[in-house]
Amino acid sequence: MRILLKIILLVVTGIIFFTGLAFAEEHFFEIKAKKFSYTPNIIRVKIGDKVKIRLVSEDVTHGIFVDGYGVETRAYPGQDGSFSFVANQPGRFTFRCSVTCGEFHPYMVGYLVVLPNARFYLYALVVLFIGGANLFFISKKKA
Amino acid sequence: MEKEKLFGLIDLNWRFELTKFKLVRWIFKSRWFPLLALIFNLSVFIIILLAGFIGGYSAGNYNFGVMIVWILWWVLLMLILVPFFSRMWCMVCPFPLFSDWFQRGKLFEINTGKHRGLNLKWPKHLKNMWVMNIGFLVTTFFSGFFTVRPYATFVLLGSIILLAFIIGLIFEKRTFCLYVCQVSGFQGLYSQFAASEIRHKDEEICKKHALKTCFLGNEKGYGCPWLLTPFNFKKNTYCGMCLECFKTCPHDNMGFFLRVPGKDLLIDEKRGMDEAWKAFIMLGIAMVFFLSMQGPWGILKDMVRATTLKGYLTFIAIHSAFSLLVMPGIFFVFSYLSKLASANKEVPLKKVFINFAYTLIPIGLGVWIAFSLGIILPNGSYILHIISDPFAWGWNLFGTANFPWTPVFTGLLGYLQGATLIIFYLFSIAYGFRLSKQTYPDLNQAKRGWIPMLCFLTLITLTFLWLYLG
């Protein structure tokens, strides 16, 4: 039974990963940075996609650093910055300004969502499982 | 206390006395402690205030005041101090130092005579958390200023110190800390979950000790400045850990114990709407703070920063309504469903509402810990800069003034936040069913009445999980 479960898990993971890679696309995003937000503020890609980003500053110097991927660029007024990377980790990652641009700078962030957001679904399943298990054990309790 | 095991593993009555070690006991009984720590802390606060005043409206991430208070202190408070050491911050908090000094007329020695000031008693109907609830909520209206602007931090901290002093002139002892301080309320609430406590060691010794020196004071120390009765208190909520009871007890009967986290949640004493609302307000603030600080929506940041008056007023209205009405309203519906499901007609709905509100304490603390991780991991490296150049005068005291911004483990942030929420969800539901048994006298009623509350806690956890990871 355990071996069967492992095989199923392996196959499902493999399908998700390889179909993701097989249908990998290239995405280009032009992200405009202005105190203290990005436009677009959320970008969604699929796992395996190649992501190219151009950062355009609309006021002062801004930067962009993507958590988990460690890639960074800066944009000065009139001088864009760019970088590219392969979105090989699923989940939601914050991208944040890497150049002090004003008082709210530490909170100038956006989200990169690499689908499928397995991390969120896994945690949500764990919560639901714990809740269900709690209900099960409590229903069995005797005075 | 029922003799049960938390998660089937740890005896809920387990505790380990740290003050049985001679060095710890000596420190706790010394008059130099926590006074020296407090004076050190005051000196740091003076630097914070100076940096805030000098820093003006510059970017907060390069200001000593903003970084130490809103990044380091806040994170330490939520991540370590409150969960592990209860209200240890209150032990070293410099806010009431000046009023203590004024009232006693002495800083180090004991004044066994009359204290200075009016020494009035706080109005009876305000002896609860309501003033702190409203005070803290109103303070968060200005979060878009004081968490990022040095001068706003200066004004806020300066006002609190001044208020503490004025209240100390009028009211007795630590009235300010007990009933007014914005920081006190949520510490009190979440300290019920803390993994440590100050309690008497042997109940019989306290019973036989006719002269309650821990309350009245003696030549070794002051009677409880927090107006508690240390010989019989059972919850951390209002104990500011000033350690006077260690000094005044002639039988060495006070101890500092490690314990099972959350034990106080099962103590059915002084539970009330004020603490229930505190739990809602804290969840509401956590959500608003997350959306405005760690969320990607510029429109929300503009509202919090008051770029337009209309936007700012909308933020205040939504924030207040959500924390004071919407959250409690949803919880009320689930409480009503709980009572319906239990089929118990005798238990008042108010009791159901209040008792189950305590299940929000562990998950609430977990939400704040997860939020704090999202503050410290990306922004912690700024601290290396500001300790070397606290006043932005070009100093390089420790050679770290030019240390570049370095986010730490931010790729793991989602994992850490998710794991934190799950751990504290576990605590919430572990205590939740026990609270259900306290609420409903019959086991089957408790089982049925628990189901809607479990659903609520699961929904809350999933909501924050979605916010942090989704």
Coordinates of C-alpha atoms in Angstrom, one line a residue:
Chain A
M1 CA 0.0 0.0 0.0
R2 CA 2.8 2.4 1.0
I3 CA 4.8 1.6 -2.1
L4 CA 1.7 2.2 -4.2
L5 CA 1.1 5.6 -2.6
K6 CA 4.8 6.5 -3.2
I7 CA 4.5 5.6 -6.9
I8 CA 1.3 7.6 -7.3
L9 CA 2.9 10.6 -5.6
L10 CA 6.0 10.3 -7.8
V11 CA 3.9 10.0 -10.9
V12 CA 1.7 13.0 -10.0
T13 CA 4.8 15.1 -9.1
G14 CA 6.5 14.0 -12.3
I15 CA 3.5 14.9 -14.5
I16 CA 3.2 18.3 -12.9
F17 CA 6.9 19.0 -13.3
F18 CA 7.6 17.7 -16.7
T19 CA 4.4 18.9 -18.3
G20 CA 5.3 22.3 -16.8
L21 CA 8.7 22.1 -18.4
A22 CA 7.4 20.7 -21.7
F23 CA 5.0 23.6 -22.0
A24 CA 7.3 26.1 -20.6
E25 CA 6.8 29.6 -22.0
E26 CA 8.8 32.7 -22.1
H27 CA 7.2 35.7 -20.3
F28 CA 8.1 39.3 -20.5
F29 CA 7.0 41.7 -17.9
E30 CA 7.5 45.4 -17.8
I31 CA 7.2 46.4 -14.2
K32 CA 6.8 50.1 -13.4
A33 CA 8.0 51.2 -10.0
K34 CA 6.7 54.3 -8.3
K35 CA 6.7 55.1 -4.6
F36 CA 5.8 52.6 -3.1
S37 CA 4.3 50.0 -5.4
Y38 CA 4.9 48.1 -8.6
T39 CA 2.6 47.9 -11.6
P40 CA 1.8 45.1 -12.2
N41 CA 2.0 44.2 -8.5
I42 CA 1.4 40.5 -8.9
I43 CA 2.9 38.4 -11.8
R44 CA 1.9 34.8 -12.4
V45 CA 3.8 32.3 -14.3
K46 CA 4.0 28.5 -14.5
I47 CA 6.8 26.4 -13.2
G48 CA 9.5 26.0 -15.8
D49 CA 8.6 29.3 -17.6
K50 CA 11.4 31.7 -18.5
V51 CA 10.7 35.1 -17.0
K52 CA 12.2 38.3 -18.3
I53 CA 11.6 41.4 -16.4
R54 CA 12.3 45.0 -17.3
L55 CA 12.1 47.5 -14.4
V56 CA 11.1 51.0 -15.2
S57 CA 11.3 53.8 -12.6
E58 CA 8.6 56.4 -12.8
D59 CA 10.1 58.7 -10.1
V60 CA 13.2 58.0 -8.0
T61 CA 15.7 55.1 -8.2
H62 CA 14.1 51.8 -7.4
G63 CA 15.3 48.2 -7.3
I64 CA 13.7 44.8 -7.5
F65 CA 14.9 41.7 -5.6
V66 CA 13.0 38.4 -6.0
D67 CA 12.9 36.3 -2.8
G68 CA 13.9 32.7 -3.3
Y69 CA 15.5 33.4 -6.7
G70 CA 18.0 36.0 -5.5
V71 CA 17.9 38.0 -8.7
E72 CA 18.1 41.7 -8.6
T73 CA 18.2 44.8 -10.8
R74 CA 17.9 48.5 -10.4
A75 CA 16.2 51.2 -12.4
Y76 CA 17.1 54.9 -12.4
P77 CA 14.8 57.6 -13.8
G78 CA 15.3 57.3 -17.5
Q79 CA 17.5 54.2 -17.3
D80 CA 15.7 50.8 -17.0
G81 CA 17.0 47.6 -15.4
S82 CA 16.4 44.1 -16.5
F83 CA 17.0 40.5 -15.6
S84 CA 15.7 37.0 -16.5
F85 CA 15.5 33.7 -14.7
V86 CA 13.8 30.3 -15.0
A87 CA 10.9 30.0 -12.6
N88 CA 11.9 26.6 -11.3
Q89 CA 10.5 26.8 -7.8
P90 CA 6.7 26.7 -7.3
G91 CA 5.0 29.0 -4.8
R92 CA 4.5 32.7 -4.0
F93 CA 7.6 34.8 -3.7
T94 CA 7.8 38.4 -2.7
F95 CA 9.7 40.8 -4.8
R96 CA 10.8 43.9 -3.0
C97 CA 12.6 47.2 -3.6
S98 CA 16.3 46.9 -3.1
V99 CA 17.2 50.6 -3.1
T100 CA 16.0 52.9 -0.3
C101 CA 13.5 55.1 -2.1
G102 CA 11.6 56.8 0.7
E103 CA 10.0 56.3 4.1
F104 CA 7.8 53.3 3.1
H105 CA 10.6 51.7 1.1
P106 CA 10.8 48.5 3.3
Y107 CA 7.2 47.8 2.4
M108 CA 7.4 48.3 -1.3
V109 CA 6.7 44.8 -2.5
G110 CA 5.0 42.7 -5.2
Y111 CA 4.3 39.0 -5.6
L112 CA 5.7 36.5 -8.1
V113 CA 3.4 33.5 -8.1
V114 CA 4.9 30.4 -9.7
L115 CA 2.0 28.0 -10.4
P116 CA 1.0 25.5 -9.2
N117 CA 1.3 27.2 -5.8
A118 CA 1.9 23.8 -4.2
R119 CA 3.3 25.2 -1.0
F120 CA 0.0 27.0 -0.2
Y121 CA -2.1 24.0 -1.1
L122 CA 0.1 21.6 0.9
Y123 CA -0.2 23.8 4.0
A124 CA -3.9 24.2 3.6
L125 CA -4.3 20.5 3.3
V126 CA -2.3 20.0 6.5
V127 CA -4.6 22.4 8.3
L128 CA -7.7 20.6 7.0
F129 CA -6.2 17.3 7.9
I130 CA -5.4 18.4 11.5
G131 CA -8.9 19.8 11.9
G132 CA -10.4 16.6 10.6
A133 CA -8.2 14.5 12.9
N134 CA -9.1 16.6 15.8
L135 CA -12.8 16.1 15.1
F136 CA -12.2 12.3 14.7
F137 CA -10.4 11.9 18.0
I138 CA -12.8 14.1 19.9
S139 CA -15.8 12.1 18.5
K140 CA -14.1 9.0 20.0
K141 CA -13.6 10.5 23.4
K142 CA -15.5 9.0 26.3
A143 CA -16.3 10.6 29.6
Chain B
M1 CA -6.5 22.2 36.5
E2 CA -7.5 18.9 34.9
K3 CA -4.9 16.2 34.8
E4 CA -4.6 15.9 31.1
K5 CA -1.7 15.9 28.7
L6 CA -1.4 18.4 26.0
F7 CA -1.2 16.7 22.6
G8 CA -1.2 13.5 24.7
L9 CA 2.4 14.2 25.5
I10 CA 3.0 16.8 28.1
D11 CA 1.4 17.0 31.5
L12 CA -0.5 20.3 31.7
N13 CA 0.7 20.7 35.3
W14 CA 4.4 20.3 34.5
R15 CA 6.6 23.2 35.6
F16 CA 10.3 23.6 36.2
E17 CA 11.5 26.2 38.6
L18 CA 14.4 28.3 37.2
T19 CA 14.8 30.2 40.4
K20 CA 16.0 27.1 42.2
F21 CA 19.3 27.9 40.7
K22 CA 21.2 30.0 43.2
L23 CA 22.4 32.5 40.6
V24 CA 19.0 33.1 39.2
R25 CA 17.4 33.5 42.6
W26 CA 20.2 35.8 43.7
I27 CA 19.6 38.0 40.7
F28 CA 15.8 38.0 41.1
K29 CA 16.1 39.0 44.8
S30 CA 18.7 41.7 44.3
R31 CA 17.5 45.3 44.3
W32 CA 19.9 45.9 41.4
F33 CA 17.7 43.8 39.2
P34 CA 15.8 44.7 37.2
L35 CA 16.9 48.3 38.0
L36 CA 20.3 48.1 36.1
A37 CA 18.6 46.5 33.1
L38 CA 16.0 49.2 33.2
I39 CA 18.6 52.0 33.3
F40 CA 20.4 50.4 30.4
N41 CA 17.2 50.2 28.5
L42 CA 16.5 53.9 29.3
S43 CA 19.8 54.9 27.8
V44 CA 18.9 53.0 24.6
F45 CA 15.6 54.8 24.7
I46 CA 17.3 58.2 25.0
I47 CA 19.3 57.3 21.8
I48 CA 16.1 56.2 20.2
L49 CA 14.4 59.5 21.1
L50 CA 17.3 61.6 20.0
A51 CA 17.6 59.7 16.7
G52 CA 13.9 60.1 16.2
F53 CA 14.1 63.8 16.8
I54 CA 17.2 64.4 14.7
G55 CA 16.0 62.0 12.0
G56 CA 13.0 64.1 11.1
Y57 CA 11.2 62.8 8.1
S58 CA 14.0 60.7 6.5
A59 CA 13.6 57.1 5.4
G60 CA 13.0 55.0 8.5
N61 CA 15.1 52.0 7.5
Y62 CA 18.3 54.1 8.0
N63 CA 17.1 55.5 11.4
F64 CA 18.1 54.1 14.7
G65 CA 14.8 54.8 16.4
V66 CA 12.6 53.3 13.7
M67 CA 14.7 50.2 13.2
I68 CA 15.3 49.5 16.9
V69 CA 11.7 50.0 17.9
W70 CA 9.6 48.8 15.0
I71 CA 11.9 46.1 13.5
L72 CA 14.0 44.8 16.4
W73 CA 11.9 45.4 19.5
W74 CA 8.6 44.5 18.0
V75 CA 10.0 41.3 16.5
L76 CA 11.8 40.4 19.7
L77 CA 8.6 41.0 21.6
M78 CA 6.4 38.8 19.4
L79 CA 9.0 36.2 18.5
I80 CA 10.7 35.6 21.8
L81 CA 9.8 37.7 24.8
V82 CA 6.0 37.1 25.0
P83 CA 5.9 33.5 23.8
F84 CA 8.7 32.4 26.1
F85 CA 9.1 34.9 28.9
S86 CA 5.6 36.4 29.3
R87 CA 5.7 40.1 30.1
M88 CA 9.5 40.3 30.6
W89 CA 9.4 43.4 28.5
C90 CA 7.4 45.1 31.3
M91 CA 10.2 44.2 33.7
V92 CA 12.7 46.4 31.8
C93 CA 10.3 48.9 30.2
P94 CA 11.5 52.5 30.9
F95 CA 8.1 54.1 30.4
P96 CA 7.0 54.1 34.1
L97 CA 10.5 54.7 35.5
F98 CA 10.0 58.4 36.1
S99 CA 6.6 58.1 37.7
D100 CA 8.0 55.3 40.0
W101 CA 10.9 57.5 41.0
F102 CA 8.6 60.4 41.7
Q103 CA 6.0 58.4 43.7
R104 CA 8.7 56.7 45.8
G105 CA 11.1 59.6 46.0
K106 CA 13.9 57.0 45.7
L107 CA 15.3 55.1 42.8
F108 CA 17.2 52.3 44.6
E109 CA 16.3 52.3 48.3
I110 CA 12.9 51.4 49.7
N111 CA 10.5 54.1 50.8
T112 CA 8.3 52.4 53.4
G113 CA 6.4 55.7 54.1
K114 CA 3.7 57.5 52.2
H115 CA 4.2 57.8 48.4
R116 CA 4.1 61.1 46.7
G117 CA 1.4 62.1 44.2
L118 CA -2.3 62.0 44.5
N119 CA -2.3 58.2 44.7
L120 CA -5.9 58.0 43.5
K121 CA -7.6 54.7 42.6
W122 CA -8.4 54.0 39.0
P123 CA -12.2 54.2 38.4
K124 CA -13.7 50.7 39.0
H125 CA -15.6 50.6 35.7
L126 CA -12.3 51.1 33.8
K127 CA -10.4 48.3 35.6
N128 CA -10.2 46.2 32.5
M129 CA -8.6 46.2 29.1
W130 CA -11.0 48.6 27.3
V131 CA -8.9 51.7 27.6
M132 CA -5.9 49.7 26.3
N133 CA -8.0 48.2 23.5
I134 CA -9.1 51.5 22.2
G135 CA -5.7 53.1 22.9
F136 CA -3.9 50.5 20.9
L137 CA -6.4 50.5 18.0
V138 CA -6.2 54.3 17.8
T139 CA -2.4 54.2 17.9
T140 CA -2.4 51.8 14.8
F141 CA -4.3 54.5 12.9
F142 CA -0.9 56.2 12.7
S143 CA 1.1 53.1 11.8
G144 CA 1.8 54.5 8.4
F145 CA 3.7 57.3 10.1
F146 CA 5.4 56.1 13.2
T147 CA 6.7 52.7 11.8
V148 CA 8.5 54.5 9.0
R149 CA 9.1 58.2 10.0
P150 CA 11.7 58.9 12.8
Y151 CA 10.0 62.1 14.0
A152 CA 6.6 60.3 14.4
T153 CA 8.4 57.6 16.4
F154 CA 9.8 60.3 18.6
V155 CA 6.4 61.9 19.1
L156 CA 4.7 58.6 19.9
L157 CA 7.3 57.4 22.4
G158 CA 7.7 60.8 23.9
S159 CA 3.9 61.1 24.4
I160 CA 3.7 57.6 26.0
I161 CA 6.5 58.5 28.5
L162 CA 4.8 61.8 29.3
L163 CA 1.4 60.1 29.7
A164 CA 2.9 57.5 32.0
F165 CA 4.4 60.2 34.2
I166 CA 1.2 62.3 34.3
I167 CA -0.9 59.2 35.3
G168 CA 1.7 58.4 37.9
L169 CA 1.2 61.8 39.4
I170 CA -2.5 61.2 39.7
F171 CA -3.1 57.5 40.2
E172 CA -1.5 55.0 42.5
K173 CA 1.5 52.7 41.7
R174 CA 1.6 51.2 38.2
T175 CA -2.0 52.2 37.2
F176 CA -0.6 53.3 33.8
C177 CA 0.9 49.9 33.1
L178 CA -2.2 48.1 34.3
Y179 CA -4.9 50.0 32.5
V180 CA -3.6 52.5 30.0
C181 CA -0.4 51.5 28.3
Q182 CA -1.0 50.5 24.6
V183 CA 1.8 47.9 24.8
S184 CA 0.5 46.3 28.0
G185 CA -2.8 45.0 26.7
F186 CA -1.7 42.7 24.0
Q187 CA 1.3 41.5 26.1
G188 CA -1.2 40.6 28.9
L189 CA -3.4 38.8 26.5
Y190 CA -0.7 36.8 24.8
S191 CA 1.3 36.2 27.9
Q192 CA -1.4 33.7 28.9
F193 CA 0.1 31.6 26.2
A194 CA 3.7 32.1 27.5
A195 CA 6.0 29.2 28.4
S196 CA 6.9 30.7 31.8
E197 CA 5.2 32.1 34.8
I198 CA 5.8 33.7 38.2
R199 CA 3.8 32.0 40.9
H200 CA 4.1 31.0 44.5
K201 CA 5.9 27.7 45.1
D202 CA 3.9 26.3 48.0
E203 CA 0.3 27.4 48.5
E204 CA 0.3 26.4 52.2
I205 CA 3.2 28.7 53.0
C206 CA 1.3 31.7 51.6
K207 CA -1.9 30.7 53.5
K208 CA 0.0 30.6 56.8
H209 CA 1.8 33.8 56.2
A210 CA -0.6 36.3 57.8
L211 CA 1.2 39.4 56.8
K212 CA 1.0 39.5 53.1
T213 CA 4.3 41.3 52.5
C214 CA 4.1 40.6 48.7
F215 CA 1.1 42.8 48.6
L216 CA 1.9 45.3 51.4
G217 CA 5.6 45.6 51.0
N218 CA 8.4 45.6 53.7
E219 CA 11.9 47.0 54.2
K220 CA 13.1 44.7 51.4
G221 CA 10.8 45.8 48.6
Y222 CA 7.5 47.4 47.6
G223 CA 4.1 45.8 47.7
C224 CA 3.1 44.7 44.3
P225 CA 3.3 47.8 42.1
W226 CA 0.8 46.1 39.7
L227 CA -1.8 46.0 42.6
L228 CA -1.9 42.2 42.4
T229 CA -1.9 39.7 45.2
P230 CA 1.1 37.5 44.2
F231 CA 0.3 35.0 47.0
N232 CA -2.6 33.8 45.0
F233 CA -2.5 35.0 41.4
K234 CA -3.1 32.4 38.8
K235 CA -2.7 34.1 35.4
N236 CA 0.1 36.0 33.7
T237 CA -2.2 38.6 32.3
Y238 CA -1.5 41.4 34.7
C239 CA 1.8 40.4 36.2
G240 CA 4.5 42.9 35.0
M241 CA 7.3 40.7 36.4
C242 CA 8.8 43.6 38.4
L243 CA 10.1 41.0 40.8
E244 CA 9.2 43.0 44.0
C245 CA 7.4 39.9 45.3
F246 CA 10.7 37.9 45.2
K247 CA 12.3 40.6 47.3
T248 CA 9.5 41.0 49.9
C249 CA 8.7 37.3 50.5
P250 CA 10.4 36.3 53.8
H251 CA 9.9 32.6 53.0
D252 CA 11.4 32.7 49.5
N253 CA 8.2 31.3 48.3
M254 CA 8.0 33.0 44.9
G255 CA 9.4 31.2 41.9
F256 CA 9.9 31.7 38.2
F257 CA 8.8 28.6 36.3
L258 CA 9.0 27.2 32.9
R259 CA 5.6 25.6 32.0
V260 CA 3.4 24.2 29.3
P261 CA 2.6 27.1 26.9
G262 CA -1.0 28.3 27.1
K263 CA -1.8 26.9 30.6
D264 CA -3.5 30.1 31.6
L265 CA -6.1 29.7 28.9
L266 CA -7.8 27.1 31.0
I267 CA -7.9 29.3 34.2
D268 CA -11.5 30.4 34.4
E269 CA -10.8 33.6 36.3
K270 CA -11.5 37.2 35.2
R271 CA -12.4 36.2 31.7
G272 CA -14.3 39.0 30.1
M273 CA -15.4 40.9 27.0
D274 CA -12.4 43.2 27.2
E275 CA -10.0 40.4 26.7
A276 CA -12.2 38.8 24.1
W277 CA -12.2 42.1 22.1
K278 CA -8.5 42.4 22.6
A279 CA -8.1 39.1 20.8
F280 CA -10.3 40.3 17.9
I281 CA -8.5 43.6 17.7
M282 CA -5.1 42.0 17.5
L283 CA -6.3 39.7 14.7
G284 CA -7.8 42.7 12.9
I285 CA -4.6 44.7 13.3
A286 CA -2.5 41.8 12.1
M287 CA -4.5 41.6 8.9
V288 CA -4.4 45.3 8.3
F289 CA -0.7 45.5 9.0
F290 CA 0.0 42.6 6.7
L291 CA -2.1 44.0 3.8
S292 CA -0.5 47.5 4.1
M293 CA 3.1 46.4 4.8
Q294 CA 3.6 43.0 3.3
G295 CA 0.9 43.1 0.7
P296 CA 1.6 44.4 -2.9
W297 CA -1.4 46.8 -3.1
G298 CA -0.2 50.4 -3.5
I299 CA -3.6 51.8 -2.9
L300 CA -3.7 50.4 0.6
K301 CA -0.2 51.8 1.3
D302 CA -1.4 55.2 0.1
M303 CA -4.4 55.0 2.4
V304 CA -2.3 54.1 5.4
R305 CA 0.2 56.9 4.6
A306 CA -2.6 59.4 4.3
T307 CA -1.7 60.6 0.8
T308 CA -5.3 61.8 0.6
L309 CA -7.6 62.6 3.5
K310 CA -10.5 60.6 2.0
G311 CA -8.3 57.5 1.7
Y312 CA -6.9 57.9 5.2
L313 CA -10.4 58.3 6.7
T314 CA -11.6 55.3 4.7
F315 CA -8.7 53.3 6.1
I316 CA -9.5 54.3 9.7
A317 CA -13.2 53.5 9.2
I318 CA -12.6 50.1 7.6
H319 CA -9.8 49.2 10.1
S320 CA -12.0 50.1 13.1
A321 CA -15.1 48.4 11.8
F322 CA -13.3 45.3 10.9
S323 CA -11.6 44.9 14.3
L324 CA -14.4 46.1 16.5
L325 CA -17.5 44.8 14.6
V326 CA -16.9 42.5 11.7
M327 CA -14.5 40.0 13.4
P328 CA -16.5 39.9 16.7
G329 CA -19.7 39.7 14.6
I330 CA -18.5 36.6 12.6
F331 CA -17.3 35.1 15.9
F332 CA -20.7 35.8 17.4
V333 CA -22.4 33.8 14.6
F334 CA -20.1 30.8 15.2
S335 CA -20.7 31.1 19.0
Y336 CA -24.4 31.1 18.4
L337 CA -24.0 28.0 16.2
S338 CA -22.0 26.4 18.9
K339 CA -24.7 26.9 21.4
L340 CA -27.3 25.6 19.0
A341 CA -25.2 22.6 18.1
S342 CA -24.6 21.8 21.8
A343 CA -28.4 21.9 22.4
N344 CA -27.7 23.3 25.9
K345 CA -30.2 26.0 26.7
E346 CA -28.8 26.9 30.2
V347 CA -25.4 28.1 29.2
P348 CA -25.5 31.9 28.4
L349 CA -24.4 32.8 24.9
K350 CA -22.2 35.5 26.5
K351 CA -20.3 32.7 28.3
V352 CA -19.9 30.7 25.1
F353 CA -18.7 33.8 23.3
I354 CA -16.1 34.8 25.9
N355 CA -14.8 31.3 26.7
F356 CA -14.2 30.5 23.1
A357 CA -12.6 33.8 22.4
Y358 CA -9.6 32.5 24.3
T359 CA -9.0 29.9 21.6
L360 CA -7.9 32.9 19.4
I361 CA -4.9 33.6 21.7
P362 CA -2.6 30.9 20.3
I363 CA -3.5 31.4 16.7
G364 CA -3.4 35.2 17.2
L365 CA 0.1 35.0 18.6
G366 CA 1.1 32.7 15.7
V367 CA -0.2 35.2 13.2
W368 CA 1.9 37.9 14.8
I369 CA 5.0 35.7 14.9
A370 CA 4.5 34.9 11.2
F371 CA 4.0 38.6 10.4
S372 CA 7.2 39.4 12.4
L373 CA 9.2 37.0 10.4
G374 CA 8.1 38.9 7.3
I375 CA 9.5 42.0 8.9
I376 CA 12.8 40.9 10.3
L377 CA 14.1 38.5 7.6
P378 CA 14.0 41.1 4.8
N379 CA 14.8 44.2 6.9
G380 CA 17.0 42.9 9.7
S381 CA 20.3 43.8 7.9
Y382 CA 19.5 47.5 8.2
I383 CA 20.2 47.2 11.9
L384 CA 23.9 46.6 11.2
H385 CA 23.9 50.0 9.5
I386 CA 22.1 52.0 12.2
I387 CA 24.1 50.6 15.2
S388 CA 27.2 52.0 13.6
D389 CA 25.6 55.3 12.6
P390 CA 22.7 55.9 15.0
F391 CA 22.2 59.6 14.2
A392 CA 23.1 59.5 10.4
W393 CA 26.1 61.7 11.1
G394 CA 28.4 59.5 9.0
W395 CA 29.8 57.6 12.0
N396 CA 31.0 54.0 11.6
L397 CA 31.3 52.9 15.2
F398 CA 31.4 49.1 14.6
G399 CA 32.6 49.1 11.0
T400 CA 29.1 48.1 9.7
A401 CA 27.8 51.4 8.5
N402 CA 28.2 50.4 4.9
F403 CA 26.9 46.9 5.2
P404 CA 24.6 46.4 2.2
W405 CA 20.9 45.5 2.5
T406 CA 20.9 41.7 2.7
P407 CA 17.6 39.8 2.9
V408 CA 18.1 36.6 5.0
F409 CA 16.2 33.4 4.2
T410 CA 13.4 35.3 2.5
G411 CA 13.1 32.4 0.1
L412 CA 12.0 30.3 3.0
L413 CA 9.7 32.9 4.4
G414 CA 6.5 31.3 3.2
Y415 CA 7.5 27.9 4.6
L416 CA 8.3 29.4 8.0
Q417 CA 5.1 31.5 8.1
G418 CA 3.0 28.5 7.1
A419 CA 4.7 26.2 9.6
T420 CA 4.2 28.9 12.4
L421 CA 0.5 29.1 11.6
I422 CA 0.1 25.4 11.7
I423 CA 1.9 25.0 15.0
F424 CA -0.2 27.7 16.7
Y425 CA -3.4 26.3 15.1
L426 CA -2.6 23.0 16.8
F427 CA -2.4 24.8 20.2
S428 CA -5.6 26.7 19.5
I429 CA -7.6 23.5 18.8
A430 CA -5.9 21.6 21.6
Y431 CA -7.1 24.2 24.1
G432 CA -10.3 24.8 22.2
F433 CA -11.9 21.5 23.0
R434 CA -10.9 21.9 26.7
L435 CA -12.6 25.3 26.7
S436 CA -15.6 23.6 25.2
K437 CA -15.7 21.2 28.1
Q438 CA -15.5 24.1 30.5
T439 CA -18.3 25.8 28.7
Y440 CA -20.7 22.9 28.4
P441 CA -21.2 20.6 31.4
D442 CA -21.9 17.5 29.4
L443 CA -19.3 15.8 27.2
N444 CA -21.6 15.2 24.3
Q445 CA -22.7 18.9 24.4
A446 CA -19.0 19.9 24.5
K447 CA -18.3 17.7 21.4
R448 CA -21.2 19.2 19.4
G449 CA -20.6 22.7 20.6
W450 CA -16.9 22.5 19.6
I451 CA -17.6 21.8 15.9
P452 CA -18.6 25.3 14.9
M453 CA -15.6 26.8 16.8
L454 CA -13.2 24.3 15.2
C455 CA -14.6 25.5 11.8
F456 CA -14.0 29.1 12.8
L457 CA -10.4 28.5 13.8
T458 CA -9.8 26.5 10.7
L459 CA -11.2 29.3 8.6
I460 CA -9.1 31.9 10.3
T461 CA -6.0 29.8 9.9
L462 CA -6.7 29.2 6.2
T463 CA -7.4 32.9 5.7
F464 CA -4.0 33.9 7.1
L465 CA -2.4 31.1 5.3
W466 CA -3.8 32.4 2.1
L467 CA -2.6 35.9 3.0
Y468 CA 0.9 34.8 3.7
L469 CA 1.3 32.1 1.0
G470 CA -1.6 32.1 -1.3

